[in-house]
């Protein structure tokens, strides 16, 4: 019994990532860490009474569960925290090596560092712009080719009959593109699926998502997004651009590529999480900026979505990166379009300029806009709920790569089929105008000289459809066409998001919104007797697009600025802001934003801006994990190796304690050391005995730690002989001598604030005589969230 | 000074209220004129010319009298102006009847040429007889710049109609492309006329080749951008005749196969999801079930304590 107990309590030393499913409901967990066992049962009863939200079922099962803690299987749901996610080390480790290096560095060296930060930001901008340019051109070429082939085929078969063959051709072409993209994503790099914004958001929040900023991910992402857009799925290429920007930033700032095994011996100082994370926020900004031609929007996106650590210089650098990115994109696109030097064609998605007479809006339209905002919020919440259920289904049942590819193929085929049917049965014919030359207009059964209006919406890349919805003359679309289009595209987009292809949700949302917004404009104009000049459908399309996008992704500040910048029109700032506000308020009432849903479904320990409300009564004592695995300042190598290689306790940070000699007093905290550091130390065999015998041995420098970053070898790959196990290791030089500590009565919000504001990874809980009694990590904090019935607790799980 | 006075004068005639807008001096003179007006109460605006000279004795005021010699437009220039007017009228006279159906390029290119020519003369900076150039005196001596505006209106009309694509560079004749198109168009129209009476299906069948040639020719010209408004309009009319009047568009007659194929495709995902749902349920062990171990330490601690 004692043995088992030990094992269990061992497992509950949930350090950064405790044991397999250390998921203890709060009810039980609150009791663990009490080292002072005088807290009696009444205390726990009190807790139970207070914590009425704990599922009764959970309660029972936990009691019925065998004490050994046999893993219990439950289907995937949103109330889990995965063990595979770890924190980034944002906090600086001010150990002696660091101080030494700082001493050695001249003022000139610091200046150089500052300059190289700027150089890196410039490079990030340029490379991101180039990638955006590449994606844009490739999509245009491939989609153009595809639509040309299908168009010719349709024209041929309209005449002689056999249009179902065109339908099949369309579906097959779609599937071919999606097949390539799907295989790339599903088999080579699953993290590249989706828009990548949730992942980047998590990264900027301080969560290390495995493989999210690797070169391979970038390659898969770029090819994947080209394939999925060219494959006619209801997706956009803007979200992936943001992810690509992040990867570029993470790569460039390191001055080497671990995947290619090339080290350029540059920027070595930046090889740590702190610097990398700052650069990734610059990269994300550059991505937004390239995608929408919105440099300021990009900076604000980084601010809103991620960077918790913000200062004026960093902001300015990020702005620099995003400006450079827009500039690069414009420059190369101008060359591509045969107008070298023309820098006025910004953004992957160019909403086009609104003509001056259609931009006018009047005060009496504001309520209308706000109603549209509310509608956008409702539709967005519906979209998110549907997608939520779909994603849960996918996680539970469609998890094998081949199934995922098949699903993507099916979606591609169905998209083609539905689009074709819509076009085929549409009776909405509009005359060809001079401005319609650029796209692939289909005539089908329309009179000569007219085109099928449904085809401009379906038979086109989504972003061109957006542009035509914004800018075509009033009367270019039937209300019927728009209604049907909105309906089908809504479900198609909802179905598509979350597939194993890299694809963004920005453009589909804009498209849905633009369609129903335009519909609103047309209906308004028809309700009022003397067709008023203010009911310009294009304007309402813009407002609808903003409302729908706001309703789905729930971004506020950055989205307003992005929309304003992408349309190149500050005049609409006020209505867009109002619409986004309303959409967010209405949407939040029903369902979270799409990105938040996906973050939750991936069980990421995400820290929001604030601790959940009504959590002040929780103290560090209840929150922390305990007991903690500690090391002595001079520790036996064997112990360290054993602790590190214990697979059940994949801890990442260890408080270092010092035992006062010849006394019964418990050990006192004197520092904190990370697993990565220990591994480097073991690798270099920094043992006390060896140092004595070989005086000439090179002293370990900070550089050795940086060289191993970011892929520290696993402990299994480090060979320690039996003799060496008996050696001692002195951690004094390497540990962080001043870790942050809190007393055990600190409230949860206070701990939370420390974590969020300082970017901590471990927070030691110490008592009044500086003994370690617990350790708070990200997962300990992230598990509390405010659910529908009050404070709820997430469970840890192995995924 | 003078224009102000005049302006105020009119104001007084019209509303008879002391103006507060102007400076003192002007105001004074204005009230002066008002006084004078009271002396002649029956004056109306029509009588402007007679009281005005009396207002400000220092200036010559007659609108009819001529300007000094050096400010006058020379005879040469006024001749040019006259010719411009005539040709302008001729061109407009030509344009208006050609508005519907549009034939502005075919019928009026030569008159347009003459307008262009005379305007060139006016706007050239070459000295005419008597060492005068009319450019400055006719085109830009005043704010209105009437001649220039009139001409630029015509020019923008010409540009909008894309007539330059159908007319040779020297505005002498229509291009060969245009003529060829017109003859093809005529063939088609004759064909239409021939079969117009009877059944339209007959027409659709028989004129299909002529119409098809025309269509091909048109799209070819569209690619080469040798279209002008005449051709576009003629083609539009023909297409409308063909599609709307004679109803020769392609009928929608493949509903069944299209519906069959697309509903088959719609059916696939249902099978897929159903099968993956059922299939996966059978192999439930293989699912990635998040594992949750109950470590129950607290319970055990309590038990420890109790025992």
XYZ file of N, CA, C and O in Angstrom, chain A residues 5 8-9 20-21 23-25 28 31-32 39 58 62 65 67 69 71-76 80 158-159 161-164 167 171 393 396-397 399-400 403 406-407 410 413-414 417-418 421 424-427 445 447-450 495 795-798, chain B residues 208 211 215 222 236 239-240 242-244 249-259 261-262 265-269 272-274 276-281 283-305:
480
model
N 1.102 4.181 -2.766
C 0.887 5.572 -2.400
C 2.028 6.433 -2.896
O 1.828 7.493 -3.457
N 1.903 7.028 -6.491
C 0.876 7.978 -6.900
C 1.287 9.406 -6.574
O 1.208 10.292 -7.402
N 1.781 9.568 -5.390
C 2.129 10.940 -5.045
C 3.294 11.419 -5.902
O 3.389 12.574 -6.257
N 1.047 10.958 -16.853
C -0.083 10.579 -17.670
C -1.388 10.851 -16.950
O -1.738 10.136 -16.028
N -2.051 11.841 -17.399
C -3.361 12.073 -16.832
C -3.290 12.280 -15.349
O -3.648 11.437 -14.545
N -5.040 14.083 -14.036
C -6.258 14.867 -13.971
C -7.017 14.621 -12.698
O -7.829 13.731 -12.589
N -6.756 15.439 -11.770
C -7.515 15.313 -10.551
C -8.496 16.445 -10.523
O -8.135 17.578 -10.729
N -9.726 16.129 -10.301
C -10.683 17.212 -10.164
C -10.277 18.063 -8.959
O -9.596 17.575 -8.058
N -10.399 16.839 -5.433
C -9.341 16.026 -4.868
C -8.028 16.795 -4.851
O -7.278 16.756 -3.911
N -6.641 18.943 -2.170
C -6.150 18.368 -0.937
C -4.683 17.961 -1.020
O -3.994 17.898 -0.025
N -4.224 17.698 -2.241
C -2.882 17.143 -2.381
C -1.819 17.932 -1.634
O -1.092 17.389 -0.835
N -4.771 20.343 8.227
C -6.067 20.673 7.639
C -6.938 19.436 7.671
O -6.640 18.423 7.055
N -18.194 12.446 -12.161
C -16.752 12.417 -11.980
C -16.415 11.985 -10.569
O -15.524 11.193 -10.330
N -14.291 8.733 -9.696
C -12.975 8.889 -9.097
C -12.854 8.027 -7.851
O -11.776 7.559 -7.514
N -12.597 4.412 -9.089
C -11.388 4.115 -9.830
C -10.402 3.358 -8.948
O -10.265 3.670 -7.780
N -7.179 2.490 -7.193
C -6.300 3.489 -6.605
C -5.024 3.644 -7.403
O -4.402 4.691 -7.412
N -4.682 4.321 -10.179
C -4.800 5.376 -11.172
C -4.677 4.824 -12.577
O -3.988 5.377 -13.411
N -5.256 4.393 -16.242
C -5.773 5.412 -17.156
C -7.194 5.105 -17.580
O -7.498 3.974 -17.949
N -8.018 6.091 -17.498
C -9.409 5.903 -17.867
C -9.610 6.567 -19.223
O -9.070 7.624 -19.487
N -10.368 5.896 -20.029
C -10.513 6.437 -21.382
C -11.822 7.167 -21.517
O -12.878 6.631 -21.187
N -11.731 8.361 -21.973
C -12.954 9.098 -22.278
C -12.804 9.660 -23.671
O -11.697 9.852 -24.147
N -13.920 9.885 -24.338
C -13.806 10.496 -25.663
C -13.285 11.919 -25.559
O -13.420 12.580 -24.523
N -12.687 12.361 -26.638
C -12.105 13.697 -26.633
C -13.183 14.749 -26.438
O -14.259 14.659 -26.989
N -10.160 19.434 -21.697
C -8.954 18.667 -21.421
C -7.753 19.566 -21.621
O -7.808 20.559 -22.333
N -21.884 22.667 -73.506
C -23.165 23.360 -73.549
C -23.775 23.187 -74.925
O -24.982 23.073 -75.095
N -22.916 23.175 -75.900
C -23.391 23.116 -77.270
C -23.845 21.700 -77.631
O -24.934 21.515 -78.150
N -24.036 18.986 -75.542
C -24.649 18.155 -74.510
C -23.602 17.334 -73.774
O -22.513 17.062 -74.284
N -23.922 16.978 -72.546
C -22.984 16.186 -71.752
C -22.322 17.005 -70.671
O -21.151 16.825 -70.363
N -23.108 17.931 -70.105
C -22.518 18.803 -69.094
C -22.132 18.068 -67.822
O -21.322 18.544 -67.046
N -22.718 16.889 -67.635
C -22.346 16.160 -66.415
C -20.882 15.765 -66.472
O -20.239 15.588 -65.436
N -18.994 18.557 -65.100
C -19.107 18.500 -63.639
C -18.080 17.539 -63.063
O -17.370 17.857 -62.103
N -14.876 18.314 -60.641
C -14.661 17.623 -59.367
C -13.307 16.935 -59.345
O -12.575 16.991 -58.357
N -16.236 15.665 -33.821
C -16.429 14.420 -34.558
C -15.138 14.019 -35.257
O -14.731 12.853 -35.225
N -12.556 12.672 -32.939
C -12.864 11.356 -32.392
C -12.816 10.260 -33.432
O -12.365 9.156 -33.151
N -13.322 10.581 -34.633
C -13.485 9.484 -35.575
C -12.618 9.585 -36.819
O -12.279 8.584 -37.409
N -9.404 10.404 -37.552
C -8.085 10.821 -37.089
C -6.970 10.155 -37.850
O -5.833 10.557 -37.742
N -7.280 9.113 -38.612
C -6.197 8.494 -39.361
C -5.900 9.325 -40.606
O -6.819 9.821 -41.245
N -7.863 8.657 -43.761
C -9.258 9.098 -43.664
C -9.354 10.603 -43.836
O -10.274 11.113 -44.471
N -9.090 11.468 -47.381
C -10.334 11.122 -48.068
C -11.414 12.165 -47.791
O -12.152 12.565 -48.691
N -11.475 12.580 -46.562
C -12.493 13.569 -46.212
C -12.273 14.850 -47.015
O -13.209 15.419 -47.574
N -13.439 14.393 -50.481
C -14.892 14.419 -50.580
C -15.407 15.849 -50.538
O -16.287 16.234 -51.314
N -14.829 17.436 -53.847
C -15.763 16.976 -54.868
C -17.145 17.566 -54.651
O -17.793 18.038 -55.592
N -17.569 17.577 -53.407
C -18.908 18.095 -53.132
C -18.965 19.590 -53.420
O -19.957 20.099 -53.955
N -19.462 19.870 -56.992
C -20.796 19.449 -57.409
C -21.839 20.490 -57.055
O -22.674 20.863 -57.889
N -21.749 20.985 -55.827
C -22.751 21.966 -55.396
C -22.625 23.239 -56.235
O -23.626 23.788 -56.718
N -24.052 22.631 -59.686
C -25.512 22.560 -59.695
C -26.113 23.946 -59.549
O -27.076 24.291 -60.236
N -25.695 25.717 -62.737
C -26.499 25.097 -63.785
C -27.960 25.535 -63.694
O -28.583 25.849 -64.686
N -28.473 25.585 -62.486
C -29.893 25.891 -62.357
C -30.177 27.364 -62.130
O -31.308 27.742 -61.885
N -29.143 28.163 -62.197
C -29.377 29.588 -61.967
C -29.940 30.238 -63.226
O -29.491 29.970 -64.343
N -30.921 31.097 -63.005
C -31.507 31.807 -64.142
C -31.077 33.253 -64.173
O -31.636 34.065 -64.892
N -26.519 28.836 -70.182
C -27.779 28.960 -70.913
C -28.249 30.387 -71.025
O -29.389 30.651 -71.349
N -28.407 34.226 -72.521
C -28.381 34.761 -73.872
C -26.956 35.141 -74.212
O -26.148 35.408 -73.328
N -26.665 35.176 -75.509
C -25.325 35.583 -75.904
C -25.061 36.988 -75.407
O -25.937 37.836 -75.421
N -23.829 37.218 -74.979
C -23.501 38.546 -74.479
C -23.853 38.714 -73.023
O -23.652 39.764 -72.453
N -24.378 37.677 -72.424
C -24.663 37.740 -71.001
C -23.917 36.615 -70.311
O -23.471 35.664 -70.963
N -17.967 23.459 -43.222
C -17.550 22.074 -43.364
C -16.053 22.009 -43.648
O -15.343 21.108 -43.192
N -9.250 18.793 -17.266
C -8.470 17.643 -16.845
C -7.277 17.456 -17.756
O -7.339 17.729 -18.952
N -6.219 16.970 -17.193
C -5.041 16.703 -17.993
C -5.225 15.398 -18.741
O -5.852 14.476 -18.237
N -4.661 15.339 -19.901
C -4.839 14.124 -20.669
C -3.651 13.923 -21.586
O -2.987 14.861 -21.978
N -3.439 12.659 -21.883
C -2.400 12.345 -22.856
C -3.034 12.324 -24.233
O -4.002 11.624 -24.459
N -27.333 29.433 -88.190
C -26.367 29.161 -87.141
C -24.933 29.383 -87.622
O -24.103 29.958 -86.900
N -24.247 33.137 -88.057
C -24.154 33.757 -86.726
C -22.887 33.309 -86.010
O -22.200 34.103 -85.358
N -19.902 35.558 -84.559
C -19.503 35.492 -83.151
C -18.006 35.266 -83.018
O -17.339 35.916 -82.211
N -12.354 41.199 -80.353
C -12.314 41.601 -78.956
C -10.927 41.360 -78.389
O -10.390 42.162 -77.629
N -24.318 43.404 -80.097
C -25.283 43.261 -79.008
C -26.681 43.066 -79.559
O -27.432 42.202 -79.097
N -27.042 39.692 -81.088
C -27.131 38.645 -80.072
C -28.503 38.642 -79.417
O -29.064 37.580 -79.130
N -29.000 39.848 -79.203
C -30.310 39.893 -78.559
C -31.369 39.298 -79.472
O -32.263 38.572 -79.019
N -30.905 37.072 -81.703
C -30.664 35.625 -81.744
C -31.192 34.945 -80.486
O -31.919 33.950 -80.560
N -30.832 35.517 -79.337
C -31.157 34.816 -78.097
C -32.566 35.098 -77.622
O -33.273 34.199 -77.203
N -32.968 36.372 -77.684
C -34.250 36.726 -77.076
C -35.376 36.609 -78.088
O -36.395 35.984 -77.815
N -30.923 30.252 -77.961
C -29.928 29.842 -76.959
C -30.039 28.354 -76.710
O -31.021 27.722 -77.086
N -29.014 27.854 -76.011
C -29.046 26.429 -75.740
C -30.085 26.148 -74.670
O -30.167 26.845 -73.672
N -30.855 25.140 -74.890
C -31.852 24.793 -73.874
C -31.188 24.027 -72.728
O -30.123 23.442 -72.901
N -31.819 24.111 -71.602
C -31.296 23.364 -70.440
C -31.968 22.007 -70.446
O -33.113 21.866 -70.046
N -31.284 21.001 -70.942
C -31.980 19.747 -71.137
C -31.270 18.558 -70.515
O -31.589 17.419 -70.813
N -30.264 18.833 -69.693
C -29.566 17.679 -69.118
C -29.786 17.597 -67.617
O -28.895 17.204 -66.881
N -30.935 18.026 -67.208
C -31.158 18.094 -65.766
C -30.906 16.775 -65.070
O -30.282 16.727 -64.020
N -31.370 15.715 -65.673
C -31.303 14.424 -64.984
C -29.865 13.978 -64.734
O -29.510 13.664 -63.599
N -29.027 13.943 -65.777
C -27.650 13.511 -65.482
C -26.941 14.405 -64.483
O -26.237 13.907 -63.588
N -27.134 15.714 -64.604
C -26.446 16.617 -63.677
C -26.905 16.355 -62.253
O -26.095 16.224 -61.332
N -28.214 16.238 -62.089
C -28.730 15.980 -60.739
C -28.226 14.637 -60.238
O -27.818 14.497 -59.082
N -25.465 12.982 -61.041
C -24.048 12.985 -60.672
C -23.832 13.759 -59.384
O -23.134 13.305 -58.467
N -24.475 14.935 -59.281
C -24.185 15.720 -58.082
C -24.807 15.098 -56.845
O -24.220 15.164 -55.764
N -22.466 12.550 -55.670
C -21.339 13.121 -54.936
C -21.763 13.593 -53.548
O -20.994 13.507 -52.600
N -22.964 14.117 -53.454
C -23.440 14.545 -52.141
C -23.648 13.351 -51.218
O -23.568 13.463 -50.007
N -23.903 12.241 -51.845
C -24.195 11.053 -51.067
C -22.918 10.474 -50.459
O -22.948 9.903 -49.366
N -21.818 10.636 -51.174
C -20.544 10.055 -50.718
C -20.160 10.459 -49.298
O -19.825 9.595 -48.493
N -20.172 11.755 -48.977
C -19.757 12.120 -47.619
C -20.625 11.490 -46.554
O -20.110 11.133 -45.482
N -19.326 8.235 -46.078
C -18.010 8.339 -45.440
C -18.157 8.555 -43.946
O -17.569 7.835 -43.138
N -18.960 9.548 -43.583
C -19.065 9.858 -42.159
C -19.726 8.732 -41.399
O -19.314 8.360 -40.305
N -20.762 8.177 -42.016
C -21.439 7.075 -41.338
C -20.488 5.917 -41.116
O -20.385 5.369 -40.018
N -17.219 5.897 -41.129
C -16.121 6.139 -40.196
C -16.637 6.187 -38.767
O -15.945 5.792 -37.834
N -17.879 6.606 -38.622
C -18.475 6.613 -37.292
C -18.665 5.181 -36.786
O -18.207 4.810 -35.707
N -19.285 4.367 -37.648
C -19.569 2.996 -37.222
C -18.290 2.186 -37.109
O -18.052 1.481 -36.145
N -17.459 2.345 -38.105
C -16.201 1.609 -38.159
C -15.356 1.922 -36.930
O -14.839 1.036 -36.271
N -15.278 3.194 -36.616
C -14.430 3.586 -35.499
C -15.022 3.112 -34.185
O -14.296 2.846 -33.242
N -16.318 3.008 -34.160
C -16.913 2.575 -32.908
C -16.573 1.114 -32.618
O -16.338 0.740 -31.481
N -13.833 -0.346 -33.455
C -12.451 -0.406 -32.991
C -12.205 0.696 -31.987
O -11.344 1.544 -32.182
N -12.939 0.659 -30.942
C -12.856 1.795 -30.048
C -11.497 1.918 -29.380
O -11.047 3.001 -29.042
N -10.830 0.808 -29.212
C -9.525 0.838 -28.566
C -8.515 1.661 -29.352
O -7.588 2.197 -28.792
N -8.696 1.672 -30.597
C -7.701 2.356 -31.416
C -7.882 3.874 -31.433
O -7.043 4.596 -31.962
N -8.966 4.295 -30.916
C -9.181 5.743 -30.888
C -8.168 6.394 -29.971
O -7.692 5.784 -29.026
N -7.841 7.598 -30.289
C -6.993 8.338 -29.357
C -7.894 8.869 -28.273
O -8.387 9.986 -28.344
N -8.158 8.049 -27.334
C -8.910 8.535 -26.192
C -7.957 9.236 -25.259
O -6.939 8.673 -24.886
N -8.226 10.433 -24.927
C -7.366 11.081 -23.949
C -7.443 10.283 -22.662
O -8.530 9.923 -22.202
N -6.315 9.958 -22.106
C -6.321 9.115 -20.916
C -6.241 9.975 -19.672
O -5.508 10.952 -19.625
N -6.994 9.601 -18.762
C -7.081 10.406 -17.557
C -6.914 9.466 -16.379
O -7.732 8.607 -16.134
N -5.824 9.610 -15.718
C -5.601 8.734 -14.582
C -6.055 9.433 -13.321
O -5.773 10.597 -13.101
N -6.780 8.683 -12.540
C -7.205 9.252 -11.269
C -6.101 8.994 -10.250
O -5.866 7.862 -9.842
N -5.425 10.015 -9.895
C -4.342 9.746 -8.954
C -4.817 9.851 -7.521
O -4.175 9.357 -6.614
N -5.936 10.521 -7.348
C -6.633 10.422 -6.059
C -5.748 10.525 -4.833
O -5.941 9.830 -3.861
N -4.738 11.317 -4.951
C -3.811 11.382 -3.826
C -4.495 11.917 -2.594
O -4.211 11.504 -1.483
N -5.397 12.837 -2.858
C -6.010 13.454 -1.693
C -6.823 12.435 -0.930
O -6.751 12.343 0.285
N -7.544 11.642 -1.730
C -8.326 10.598 -1.080
C -7.416 9.706 -0.257
O -7.703 9.369 0.873
N -6.293 9.401 -0.892
C -5.387 8.492 -0.211
C -4.797 9.148 1.025
O -4.594 8.498 2.042
N -4.534 10.433 0.859
C -4.002 11.123 2.026
C -4.996 11.055 3.172
O -4.639 10.824 4.317
N -6.233 11.247 2.781
C -7.256 11.184 3.820
C -7.286 9.799 4.432
O -7.300 9.616 5.651
N -7.189 8.828 3.517
C -7.203 7.457 4.026
C -6.012 7.205 4.937
O -6.128 6.604 5.993
N -4.856 7.713 4.485
C -3.658 7.573 5.300
C -3.899 8.117 6.698
O -3.577 7.504 7.707
N -4.466 9.297 6.650
C -4.671 9.959 7.930
C -5.618 9.166 8.816
O -5.428 9.039 10.007
